XYZ file of C-alpha atoms in Angstrom:
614
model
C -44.785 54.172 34.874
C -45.647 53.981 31.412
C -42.345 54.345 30.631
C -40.994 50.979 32.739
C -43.469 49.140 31.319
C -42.146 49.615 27.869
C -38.709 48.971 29.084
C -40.259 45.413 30.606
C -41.671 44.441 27.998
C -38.782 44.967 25.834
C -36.415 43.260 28.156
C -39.335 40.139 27.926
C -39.560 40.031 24.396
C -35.653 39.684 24.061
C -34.935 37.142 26.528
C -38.054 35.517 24.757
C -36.211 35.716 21.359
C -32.422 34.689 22.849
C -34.815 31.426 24.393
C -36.197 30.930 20.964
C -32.523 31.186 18.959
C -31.131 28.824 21.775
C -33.919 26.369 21.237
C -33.814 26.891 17.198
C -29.265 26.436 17.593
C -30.735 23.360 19.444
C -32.759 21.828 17.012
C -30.447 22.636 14.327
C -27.604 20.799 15.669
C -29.973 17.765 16.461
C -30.951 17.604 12.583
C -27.072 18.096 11.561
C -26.624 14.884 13.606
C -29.402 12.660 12.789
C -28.993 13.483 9.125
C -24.784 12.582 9.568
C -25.955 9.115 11.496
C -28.395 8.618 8.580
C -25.387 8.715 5.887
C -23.103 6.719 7.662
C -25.786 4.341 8.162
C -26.472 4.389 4.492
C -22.686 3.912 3.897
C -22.402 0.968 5.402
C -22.363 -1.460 2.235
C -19.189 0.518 0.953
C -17.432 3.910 -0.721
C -19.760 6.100 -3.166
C -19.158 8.915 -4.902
C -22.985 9.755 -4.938
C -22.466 10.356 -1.535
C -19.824 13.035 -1.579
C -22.004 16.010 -2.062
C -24.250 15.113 0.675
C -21.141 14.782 3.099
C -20.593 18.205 2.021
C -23.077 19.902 2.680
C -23.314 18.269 6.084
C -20.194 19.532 6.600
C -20.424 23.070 5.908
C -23.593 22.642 8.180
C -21.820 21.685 10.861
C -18.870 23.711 11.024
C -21.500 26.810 10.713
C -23.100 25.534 13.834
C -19.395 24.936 15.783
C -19.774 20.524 15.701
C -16.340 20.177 15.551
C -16.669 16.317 15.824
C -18.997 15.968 12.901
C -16.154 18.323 10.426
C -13.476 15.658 11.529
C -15.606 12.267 10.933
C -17.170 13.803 7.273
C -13.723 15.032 6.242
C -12.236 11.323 7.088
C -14.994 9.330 5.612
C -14.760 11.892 2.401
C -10.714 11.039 2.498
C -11.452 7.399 2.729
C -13.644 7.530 -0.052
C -10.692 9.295 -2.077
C -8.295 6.693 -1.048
C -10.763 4.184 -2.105
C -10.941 5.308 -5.207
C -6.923 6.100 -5.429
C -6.845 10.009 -5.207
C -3.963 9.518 -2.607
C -2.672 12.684 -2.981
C -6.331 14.360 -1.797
C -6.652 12.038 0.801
C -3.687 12.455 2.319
C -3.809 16.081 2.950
C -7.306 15.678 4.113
C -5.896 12.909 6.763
C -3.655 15.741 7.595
C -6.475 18.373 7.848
C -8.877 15.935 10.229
C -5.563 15.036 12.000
C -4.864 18.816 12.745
C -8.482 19.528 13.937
C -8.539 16.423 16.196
C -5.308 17.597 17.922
C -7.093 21.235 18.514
C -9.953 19.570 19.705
C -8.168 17.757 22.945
C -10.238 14.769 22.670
C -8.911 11.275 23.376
C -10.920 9.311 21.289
C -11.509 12.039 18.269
C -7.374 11.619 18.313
C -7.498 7.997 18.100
C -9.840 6.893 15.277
C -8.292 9.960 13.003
C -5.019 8.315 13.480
C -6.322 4.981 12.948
C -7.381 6.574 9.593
C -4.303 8.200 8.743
C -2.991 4.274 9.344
C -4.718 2.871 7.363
C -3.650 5.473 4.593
C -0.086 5.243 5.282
C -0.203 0.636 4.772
C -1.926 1.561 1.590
C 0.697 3.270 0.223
C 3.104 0.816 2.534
C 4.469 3.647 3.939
C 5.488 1.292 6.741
C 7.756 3.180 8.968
C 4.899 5.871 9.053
C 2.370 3.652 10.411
C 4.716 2.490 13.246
C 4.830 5.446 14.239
C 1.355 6.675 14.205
C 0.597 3.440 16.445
C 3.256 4.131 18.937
C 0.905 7.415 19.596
C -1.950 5.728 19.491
C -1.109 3.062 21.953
C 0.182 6.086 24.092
C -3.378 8.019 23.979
C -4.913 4.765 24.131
C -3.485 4.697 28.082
C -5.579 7.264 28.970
C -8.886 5.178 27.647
C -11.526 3.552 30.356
C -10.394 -0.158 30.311
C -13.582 -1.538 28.436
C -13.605 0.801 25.785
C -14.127 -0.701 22.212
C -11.740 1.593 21.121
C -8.396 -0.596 22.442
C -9.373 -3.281 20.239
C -9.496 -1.298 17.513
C -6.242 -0.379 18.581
C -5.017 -3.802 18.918
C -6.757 -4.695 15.349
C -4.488 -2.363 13.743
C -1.479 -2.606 15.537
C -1.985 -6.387 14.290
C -2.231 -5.057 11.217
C 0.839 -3.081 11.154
C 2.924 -6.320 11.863
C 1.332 -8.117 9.157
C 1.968 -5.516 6.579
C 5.780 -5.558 8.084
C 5.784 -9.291 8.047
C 5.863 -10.114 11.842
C 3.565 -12.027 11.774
C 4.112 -13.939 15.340
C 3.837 -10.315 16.960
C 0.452 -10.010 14.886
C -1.170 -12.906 16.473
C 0.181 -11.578 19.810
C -1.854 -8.448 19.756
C -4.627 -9.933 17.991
C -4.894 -12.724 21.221
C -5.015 -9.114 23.276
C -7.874 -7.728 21.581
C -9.778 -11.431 21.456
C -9.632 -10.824 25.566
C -11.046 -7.251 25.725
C -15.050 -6.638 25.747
C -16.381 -6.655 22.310
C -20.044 -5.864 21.151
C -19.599 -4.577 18.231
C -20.040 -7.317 15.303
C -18.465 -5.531 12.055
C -15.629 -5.094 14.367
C -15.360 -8.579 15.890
C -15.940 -9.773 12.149
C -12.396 -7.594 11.168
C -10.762 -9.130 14.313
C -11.456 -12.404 13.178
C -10.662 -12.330 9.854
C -7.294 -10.585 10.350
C -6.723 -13.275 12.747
C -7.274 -15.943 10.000
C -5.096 -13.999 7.571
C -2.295 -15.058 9.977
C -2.324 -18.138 10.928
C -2.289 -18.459 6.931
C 1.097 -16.694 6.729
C 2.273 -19.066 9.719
C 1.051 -21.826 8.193
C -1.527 -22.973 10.257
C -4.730 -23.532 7.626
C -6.403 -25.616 10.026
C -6.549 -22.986 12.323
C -7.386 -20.434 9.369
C -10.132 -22.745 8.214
C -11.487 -22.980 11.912
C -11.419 -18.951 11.977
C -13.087 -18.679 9.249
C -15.931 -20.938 9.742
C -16.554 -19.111 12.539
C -16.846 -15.743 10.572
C -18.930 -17.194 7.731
C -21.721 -18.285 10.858
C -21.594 -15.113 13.195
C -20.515 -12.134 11.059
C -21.529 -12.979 6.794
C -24.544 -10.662 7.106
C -22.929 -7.580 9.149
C -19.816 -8.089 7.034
C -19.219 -5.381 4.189
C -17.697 -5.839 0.361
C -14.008 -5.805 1.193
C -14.751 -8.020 4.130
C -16.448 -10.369 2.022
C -13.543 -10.460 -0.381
C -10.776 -10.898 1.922
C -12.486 -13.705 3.449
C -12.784 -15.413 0.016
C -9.539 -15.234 -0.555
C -8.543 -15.932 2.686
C -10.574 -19.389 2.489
C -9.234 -20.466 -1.093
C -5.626 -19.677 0.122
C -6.145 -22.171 2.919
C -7.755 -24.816 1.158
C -4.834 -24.139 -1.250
C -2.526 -24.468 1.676
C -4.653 -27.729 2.401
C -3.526 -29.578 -0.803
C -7.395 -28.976 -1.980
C -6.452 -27.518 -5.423
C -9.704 -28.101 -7.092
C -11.798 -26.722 -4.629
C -9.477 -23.713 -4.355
C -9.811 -23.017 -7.608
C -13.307 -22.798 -7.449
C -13.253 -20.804 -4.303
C -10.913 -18.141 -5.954
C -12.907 -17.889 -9.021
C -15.852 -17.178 -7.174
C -14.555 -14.054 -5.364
C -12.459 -12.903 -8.582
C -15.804 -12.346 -10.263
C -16.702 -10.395 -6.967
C -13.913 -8.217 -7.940
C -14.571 -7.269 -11.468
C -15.902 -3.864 -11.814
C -15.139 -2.459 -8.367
C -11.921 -0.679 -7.011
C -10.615 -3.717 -5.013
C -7.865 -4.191 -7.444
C -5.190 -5.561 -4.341
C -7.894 -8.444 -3.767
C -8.232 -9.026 -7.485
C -4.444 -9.047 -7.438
C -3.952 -12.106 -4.730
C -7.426 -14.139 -6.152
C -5.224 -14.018 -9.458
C -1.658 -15.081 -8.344
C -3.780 -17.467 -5.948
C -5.460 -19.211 -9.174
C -2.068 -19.606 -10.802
C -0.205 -21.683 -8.199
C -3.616 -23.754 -7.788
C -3.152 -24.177 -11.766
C 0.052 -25.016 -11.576
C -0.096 -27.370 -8.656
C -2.937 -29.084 -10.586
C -0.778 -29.512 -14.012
C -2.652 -26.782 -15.659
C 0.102 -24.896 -17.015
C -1.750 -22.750 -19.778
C -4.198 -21.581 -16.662
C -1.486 -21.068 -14.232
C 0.205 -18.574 -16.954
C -2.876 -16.521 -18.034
C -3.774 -15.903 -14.373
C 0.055 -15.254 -13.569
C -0.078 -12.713 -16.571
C -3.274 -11.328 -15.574
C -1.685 -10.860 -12.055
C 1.096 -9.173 -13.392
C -1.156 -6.989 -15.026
C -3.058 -5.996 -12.224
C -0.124 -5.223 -10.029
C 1.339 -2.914 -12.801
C -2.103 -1.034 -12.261
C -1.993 -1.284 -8.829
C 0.966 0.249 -8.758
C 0.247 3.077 -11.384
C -2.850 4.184 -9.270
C -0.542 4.620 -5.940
C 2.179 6.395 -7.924
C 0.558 8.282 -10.844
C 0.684 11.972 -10.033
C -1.453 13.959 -12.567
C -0.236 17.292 -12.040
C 1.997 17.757 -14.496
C -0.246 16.278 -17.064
C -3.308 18.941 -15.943
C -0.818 21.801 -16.132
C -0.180 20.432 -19.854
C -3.646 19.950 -20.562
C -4.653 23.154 -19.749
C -1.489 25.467 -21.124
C -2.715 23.204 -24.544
C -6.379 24.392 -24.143
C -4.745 28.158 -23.711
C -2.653 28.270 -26.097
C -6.026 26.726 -28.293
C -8.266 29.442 -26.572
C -5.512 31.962 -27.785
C -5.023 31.043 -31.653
C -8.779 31.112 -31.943
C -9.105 34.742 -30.480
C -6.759 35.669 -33.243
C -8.279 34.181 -36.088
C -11.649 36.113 -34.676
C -9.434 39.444 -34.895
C -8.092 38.620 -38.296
C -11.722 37.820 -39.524
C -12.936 40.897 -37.888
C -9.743 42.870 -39.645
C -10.478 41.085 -43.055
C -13.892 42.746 -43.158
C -12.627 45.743 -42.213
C -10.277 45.894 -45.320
C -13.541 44.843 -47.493
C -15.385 47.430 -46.312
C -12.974 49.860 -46.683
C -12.249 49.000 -50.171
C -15.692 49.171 -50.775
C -15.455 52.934 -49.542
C -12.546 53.635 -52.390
C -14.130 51.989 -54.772
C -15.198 55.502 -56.333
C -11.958 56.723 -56.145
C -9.646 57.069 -58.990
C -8.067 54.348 -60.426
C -4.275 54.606 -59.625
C -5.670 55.586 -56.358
C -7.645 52.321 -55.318
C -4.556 50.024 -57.331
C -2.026 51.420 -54.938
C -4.399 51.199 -52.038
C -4.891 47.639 -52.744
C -1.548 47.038 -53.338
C -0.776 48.542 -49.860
C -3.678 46.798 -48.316
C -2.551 43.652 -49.498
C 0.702 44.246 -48.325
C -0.164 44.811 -44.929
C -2.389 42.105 -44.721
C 0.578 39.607 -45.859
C 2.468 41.283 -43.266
C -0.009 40.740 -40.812
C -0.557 36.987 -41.943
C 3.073 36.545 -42.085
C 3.545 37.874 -38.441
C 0.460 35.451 -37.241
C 1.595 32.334 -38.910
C 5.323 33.236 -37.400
C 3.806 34.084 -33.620
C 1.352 30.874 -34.095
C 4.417 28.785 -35.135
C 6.234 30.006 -31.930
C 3.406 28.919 -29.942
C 3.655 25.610 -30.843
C 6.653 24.993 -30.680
C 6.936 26.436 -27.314
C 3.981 24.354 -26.432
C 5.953 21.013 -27.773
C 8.860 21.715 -25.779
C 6.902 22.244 -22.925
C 4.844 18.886 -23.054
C 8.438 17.266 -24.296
C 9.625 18.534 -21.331
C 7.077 17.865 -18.800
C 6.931 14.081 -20.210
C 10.029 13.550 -19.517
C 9.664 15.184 -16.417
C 7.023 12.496 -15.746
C 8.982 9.702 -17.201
C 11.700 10.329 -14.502
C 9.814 10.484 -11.584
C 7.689 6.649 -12.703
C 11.138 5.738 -12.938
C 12.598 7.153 -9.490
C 9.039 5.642 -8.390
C 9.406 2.249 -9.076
C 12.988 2.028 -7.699
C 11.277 3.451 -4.869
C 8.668 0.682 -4.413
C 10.813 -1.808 -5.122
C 13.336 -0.887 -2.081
C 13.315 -1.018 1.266
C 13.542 2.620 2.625
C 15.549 1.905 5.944
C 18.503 -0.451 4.441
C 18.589 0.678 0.653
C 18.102 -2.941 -0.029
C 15.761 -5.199 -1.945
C 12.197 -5.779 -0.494
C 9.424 -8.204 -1.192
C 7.953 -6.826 -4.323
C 11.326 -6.786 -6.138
C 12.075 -10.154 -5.623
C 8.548 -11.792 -6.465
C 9.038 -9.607 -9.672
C 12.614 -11.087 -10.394
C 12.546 -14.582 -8.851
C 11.095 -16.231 -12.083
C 13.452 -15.126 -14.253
C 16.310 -16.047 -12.312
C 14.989 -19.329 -11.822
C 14.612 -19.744 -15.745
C 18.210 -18.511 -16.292
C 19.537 -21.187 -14.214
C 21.901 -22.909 -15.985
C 21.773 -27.248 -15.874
C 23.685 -28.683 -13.119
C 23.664 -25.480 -11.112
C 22.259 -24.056 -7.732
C 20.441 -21.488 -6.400
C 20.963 -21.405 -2.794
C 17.845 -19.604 -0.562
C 19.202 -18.252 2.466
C 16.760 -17.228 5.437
C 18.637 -14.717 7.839
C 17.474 -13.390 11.187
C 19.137 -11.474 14.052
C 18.599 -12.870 17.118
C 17.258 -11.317 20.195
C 16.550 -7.752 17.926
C 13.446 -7.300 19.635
C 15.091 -7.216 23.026
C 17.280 -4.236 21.487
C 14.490 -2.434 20.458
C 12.984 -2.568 24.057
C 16.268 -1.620 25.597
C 17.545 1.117 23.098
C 14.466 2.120 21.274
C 13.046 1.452 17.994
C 15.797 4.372 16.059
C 18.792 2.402 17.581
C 17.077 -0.410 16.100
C 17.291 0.822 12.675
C 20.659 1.569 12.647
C 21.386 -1.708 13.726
C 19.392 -3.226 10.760
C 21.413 -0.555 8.371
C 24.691 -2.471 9.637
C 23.296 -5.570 9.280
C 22.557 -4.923 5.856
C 25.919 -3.263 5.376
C 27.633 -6.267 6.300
C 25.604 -8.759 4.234
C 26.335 -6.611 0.888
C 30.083 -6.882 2.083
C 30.270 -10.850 2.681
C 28.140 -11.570 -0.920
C 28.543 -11.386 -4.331
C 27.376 -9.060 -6.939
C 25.232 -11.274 -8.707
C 23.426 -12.390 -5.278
C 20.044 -11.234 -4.396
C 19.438 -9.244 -0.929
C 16.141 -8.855 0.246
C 14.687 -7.353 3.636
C 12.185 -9.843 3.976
C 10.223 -8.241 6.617
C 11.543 -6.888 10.543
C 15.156 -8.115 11.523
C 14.516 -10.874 8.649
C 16.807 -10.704 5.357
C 16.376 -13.409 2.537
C 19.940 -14.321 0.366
C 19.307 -15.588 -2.980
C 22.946 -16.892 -4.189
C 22.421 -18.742 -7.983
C 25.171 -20.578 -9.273
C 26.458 -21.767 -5.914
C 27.206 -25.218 -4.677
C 25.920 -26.380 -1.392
C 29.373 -26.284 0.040
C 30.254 -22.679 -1.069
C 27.185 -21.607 0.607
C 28.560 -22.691 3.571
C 31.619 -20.760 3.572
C 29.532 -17.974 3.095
C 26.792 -18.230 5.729
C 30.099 -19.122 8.151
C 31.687 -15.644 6.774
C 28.309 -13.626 7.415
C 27.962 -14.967 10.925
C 31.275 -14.675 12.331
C 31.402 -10.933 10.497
C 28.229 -10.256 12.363
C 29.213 -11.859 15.825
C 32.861 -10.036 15.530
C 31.235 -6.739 14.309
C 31.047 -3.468 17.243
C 26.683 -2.210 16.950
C 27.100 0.832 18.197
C 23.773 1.493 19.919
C 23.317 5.705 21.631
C 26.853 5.123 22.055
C 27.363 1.836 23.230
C 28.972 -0.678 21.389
C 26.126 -3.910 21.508
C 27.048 -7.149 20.106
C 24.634 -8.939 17.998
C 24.234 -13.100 16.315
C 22.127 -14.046 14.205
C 20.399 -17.514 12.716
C 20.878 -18.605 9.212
C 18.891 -21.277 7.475
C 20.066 -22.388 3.606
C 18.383 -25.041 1.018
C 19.360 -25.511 -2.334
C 17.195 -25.137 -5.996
C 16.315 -27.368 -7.496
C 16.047 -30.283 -4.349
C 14.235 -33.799 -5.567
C 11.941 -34.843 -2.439
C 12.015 -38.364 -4.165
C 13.168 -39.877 -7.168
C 10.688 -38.384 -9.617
C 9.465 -35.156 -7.219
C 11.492 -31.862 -7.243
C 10.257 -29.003 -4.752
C 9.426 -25.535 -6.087
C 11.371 -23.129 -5.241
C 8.420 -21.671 -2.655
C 8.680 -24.815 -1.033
C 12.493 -24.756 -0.925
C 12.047 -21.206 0.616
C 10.045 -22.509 3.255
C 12.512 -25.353 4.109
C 15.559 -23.086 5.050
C 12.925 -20.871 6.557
C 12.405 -24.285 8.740
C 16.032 -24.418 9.091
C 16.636 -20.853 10.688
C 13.693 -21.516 12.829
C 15.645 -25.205 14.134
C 19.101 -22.905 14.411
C 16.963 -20.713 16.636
C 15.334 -23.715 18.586
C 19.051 -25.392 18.775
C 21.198 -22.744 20.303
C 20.743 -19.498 17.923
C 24.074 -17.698 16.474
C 24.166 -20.968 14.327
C 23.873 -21.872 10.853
C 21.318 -25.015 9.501
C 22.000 -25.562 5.665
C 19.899 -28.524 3.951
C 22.050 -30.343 1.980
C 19.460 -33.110 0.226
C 16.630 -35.171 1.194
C 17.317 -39.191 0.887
C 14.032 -41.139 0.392
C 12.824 -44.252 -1.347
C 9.575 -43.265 -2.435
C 8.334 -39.349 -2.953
C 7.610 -37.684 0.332
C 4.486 -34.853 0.130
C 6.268 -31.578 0.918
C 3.330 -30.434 3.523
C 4.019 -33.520 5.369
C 8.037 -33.008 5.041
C 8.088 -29.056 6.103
C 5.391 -30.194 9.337
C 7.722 -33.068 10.590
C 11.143 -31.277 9.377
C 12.996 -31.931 12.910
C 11.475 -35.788 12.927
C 13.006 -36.078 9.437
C 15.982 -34.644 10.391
C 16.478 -37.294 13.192
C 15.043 -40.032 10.860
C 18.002 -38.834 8.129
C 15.792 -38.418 5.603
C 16.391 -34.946 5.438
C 20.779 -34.373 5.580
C 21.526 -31.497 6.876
C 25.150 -29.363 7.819
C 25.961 -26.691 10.889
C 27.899 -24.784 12.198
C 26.968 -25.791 15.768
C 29.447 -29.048 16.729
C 27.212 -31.793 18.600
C 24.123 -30.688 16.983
C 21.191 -32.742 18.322
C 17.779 -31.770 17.176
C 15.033 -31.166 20.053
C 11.830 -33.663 20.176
């Protein structure tokens, strides 16, 4: 009896302590989670470094106690932190890491907001064919969401995004009027649907409907709203009251959020608040303004640009084969100190020798010590010189690939041609080079009906139709023209020294090349058109007023778009606007097709019979 007892009580006081590790597991977990909601509360206002050891810690907490969830969301918010602060090349394998997790973990929404992360990565470094594709998956694992989860219109939000960065900016508002109708409580998030909604009516044009937007943010959201929220509505405001004609007051608007910017990590922000205050210089006749902000803008793109592309590795490995080799040289001057004392000490020793005796033991000593110092300085000598080849070399090393980097950013990856960046960078100079009495001819190309192709054949048949297109564009122009993929199925021609009526002839060449040309699409042969829209640089809107060449862009921009509206596979070119008194360009590009009827603007087509739609 005695003998059961003990084996009772045993058996009590075990389950007793398995209870008691269950509860303390419990508790444990409980505290790992209430301290991770603390720092992400704490986080709120924006990225800190301070914070990073703190995330760690939580971290190696929780993946001791199995909370998978908790590893993914502190290794994101620690990669977001190193993407703020332009480690790309960290962040991006710690996207990979959380991304790799998520996927073991089988969880639906886990999945989502690390790929939303790993988005937001990829527009950073405008890694724009990445994103897409990330967002295709995510809309797929979005299907298998409830229907009121806040998680679609985050889904929409970047999706919206994604179109923005790619310039289709009419499929951006489309998504963003998707996620206005799904059910929203979450403020920071309806503030970021807002605002990104503002940022494109600007790029449509529509300022009044930016302005609204924003209003509208600045009342509900200002106070939930973090740093880079605050920023981008700043500049989203000035840009509109720029768009407005308001130059003073967007001048004041943009200064006030460029001194937002100083000492912080938003240099992108800084970068538009600067190129914003030179046109509103320039618009307002400030010319010495409009160049040092156009010069500080170029400045701060250069850096933007070195902090996405500047790879440090080979300039560690450098650093620290310089502190070896240093760590080396002094070891041997230790060992010929130590070696020098020796030979003291031992001439000491001989001292009572006889006299021949200690002159040809000095002699010998002193021999073998010049030896010695001779084979040092020779070995130290190789050392360096090994070590200046080596840094020659890796310099150049990293000389090539800054080079081989900024051909990289300034081309489009899918057609090998020009993108936006290269042509803001080159469109200046151009236009100064231009000689008198000559023409630069802007040239506004779209295929029509591409996204119905992408529907039908997918978004890879797609791209090979844009890598014909582009083929066949470099084969109907010149050398000395200027192709840029604008953004989507849109391509931009810059033609200088070209006459109105050349320019014809050439749009004519490109679109019966394109019409006549075989797509083959997964094996079919698909015929495609396009929509061309042409104005000439420089182009006098009265006697006295010339338009800028932005404002010619936008005017065969409005010309494709009426080539579209009148029957598509049709050229629009402007040939010159004929007016008695100056016309104000925002007021000329709003009524273009009135104009167009009134003859005020001239215009040539391709399309016989062209009448232009109320």
């Amino acid at each position: 009896m005695s003998w059961l007892k003990g084996c009772w009580c045993y058996c009590m006081l075990l389950i007793a302590y398995e209870a008691h590790s269950a509860d303390t597991v419990t508790q444990q977990k409980q505290t790992i989670s209430a301290a991770f909601e603390q720092l992400k509360f704490q986080m709120k206002s924006g990225y800190e470094l301070s914070s990073l050891p703190q995330l760690r810690v939580i971290r190696s907490q929780a993946a001791h106690y199995a909370q998978r969830e908790i590893v993914i969301h502190t290794i994101l918010i620690e990669a977001s932190i190193r993407q703020h602060f332009g480690d790309y090349k960290h962040s991006l394998s710690m996207h990979y890491e959380a991304l790799d997790m998520a996927e073991q973990l089988n969880n639906p929404r886990i999945m989502v907001k690390t790929l939303l992360a790993v988005i937001d990565l990829e527009l950073d470094l405008e890694r724009f064919d990445h994103a897409a594709r990330y967002i295709n998956r995510v809309v797929q694992i979005g299907n298998s969401l409830q229907s009121g989860d806040e998680l679609l219109v985050h889904i929409k939000l970047w999706q919206a995004r994604t179109h923005l960065e790619r310039g289709s900016f009419r499929q951006a508002q489309h998504e963003l009027d998707l996620g206005r109708k799904l059910p929203l409580e979450d403020k920071r998030l309806s503030a970021e649907l807002l605002l990104t909604e503002a940022q494109v009516a600007l790029k449509l044009g529509d300022y009044l409907l930016s302005q609204t937007l924003l209003s509208e943010f600045s009342a509900k959201y200002m106070l939930v709203a973090d740093t880079k929220a605050k920023l981008n509505y700043q500049l989203a405001l000035a840009a509109s009251t720029l768009q407005a004609g308001m130059f003073t007051e967007a001048i004041t608007l943009a200064m006030t959020g460029l001194d937002q910017t100083f000492h912080t990590r938003y240099l992108e922000e800084q970068s538009s608040l600067q190129r914003l205050l030179a046109s509103a210089f320039a618009q307002v006749g400030n010319y010495q303004q409009a160049h040092l902000y156009l010069k500080r803008y170029s400045l701060t793109e250069r850096a933007l640009d070195q902090q996405k592309r500047n790879n440090k590795v080979l300039q560690l490995e450098a650093q620290y084969a310089l502190a070896h080799q240093q760590q080396q040289v002094s070891l041997l001057e230790k060992d010929n100190t130590l070696k020098a004392q020796q030979i003291v000490q031992h001439r000491q020793v001989l001292e009572n020798s006889k006299l021949t005796q200690q002159r040809w033991l000095l002699i010998g000593v002193l021999c073998a010590a010049a030896i010695v110092f001779v084979y040092w300085r020779w070995q130290n000598i190789r050392y360096t010189t090994r070590l200046e080849t080596q840094v020659a070399q890796r310099t150049a090393e990293l000389k090539e690939r800054n080079e081989r980097l900024q051909a990289l950013s300034f081309t489009d990856s899918l057609t090998g041609l020009n993108n936006r960046h290269y042509f803001f960078s080159t469109i200046d100079s151009q236009i100064n080079a231009l000689k008198p009495k000559h023409d630069i001819i802007f040239c506004m190309i779209d295929i029509d009906h591409f996204k119905r192709i992408n529907d039908t054949y997918g978004h890879a048949a797609g791209d090979l139709v844009l890598q014909s297109f582009a083929d066949i564009l470099k084969q109907c122009t010149r050398s000395s023209d200027l192709l840029v993929r604008w953004g989507g199925e849109e391509f931009l021609l810059v033609m200088p020294d070209m006459s109105t009526r050349d320019a014809q002839e050439v749009v004519e060449r490109i679109r019966q090349q394109v019409e006549r040309f075989p797509f083959i699409v997964n094996g079919e042969t698909v015929q495609c058109t396009c929509s061309i829209g042409f104005a000439p640089y420089p182009l006098m809107t009265g006697e006295f007023k010339q338009a800028s060449w932005e404002q010619v862009l936008e005017l065969a921009d409005s010309g494709l778009y009426l080539a579209k509206e009148v029957n598509r596979n049709t050229w629009i070119g402007l040939d010159s606007v004929s007016a008695s008194e100056p016309i104000d360009f925002d007021y000329l590009l709003k009524n273009y097709k009135e104009q167009v009827r009134l003859g005020s603007i001239v215009i040539s087509s391709s399309y016989e019979g062209l009448q232009v739609p109320v």
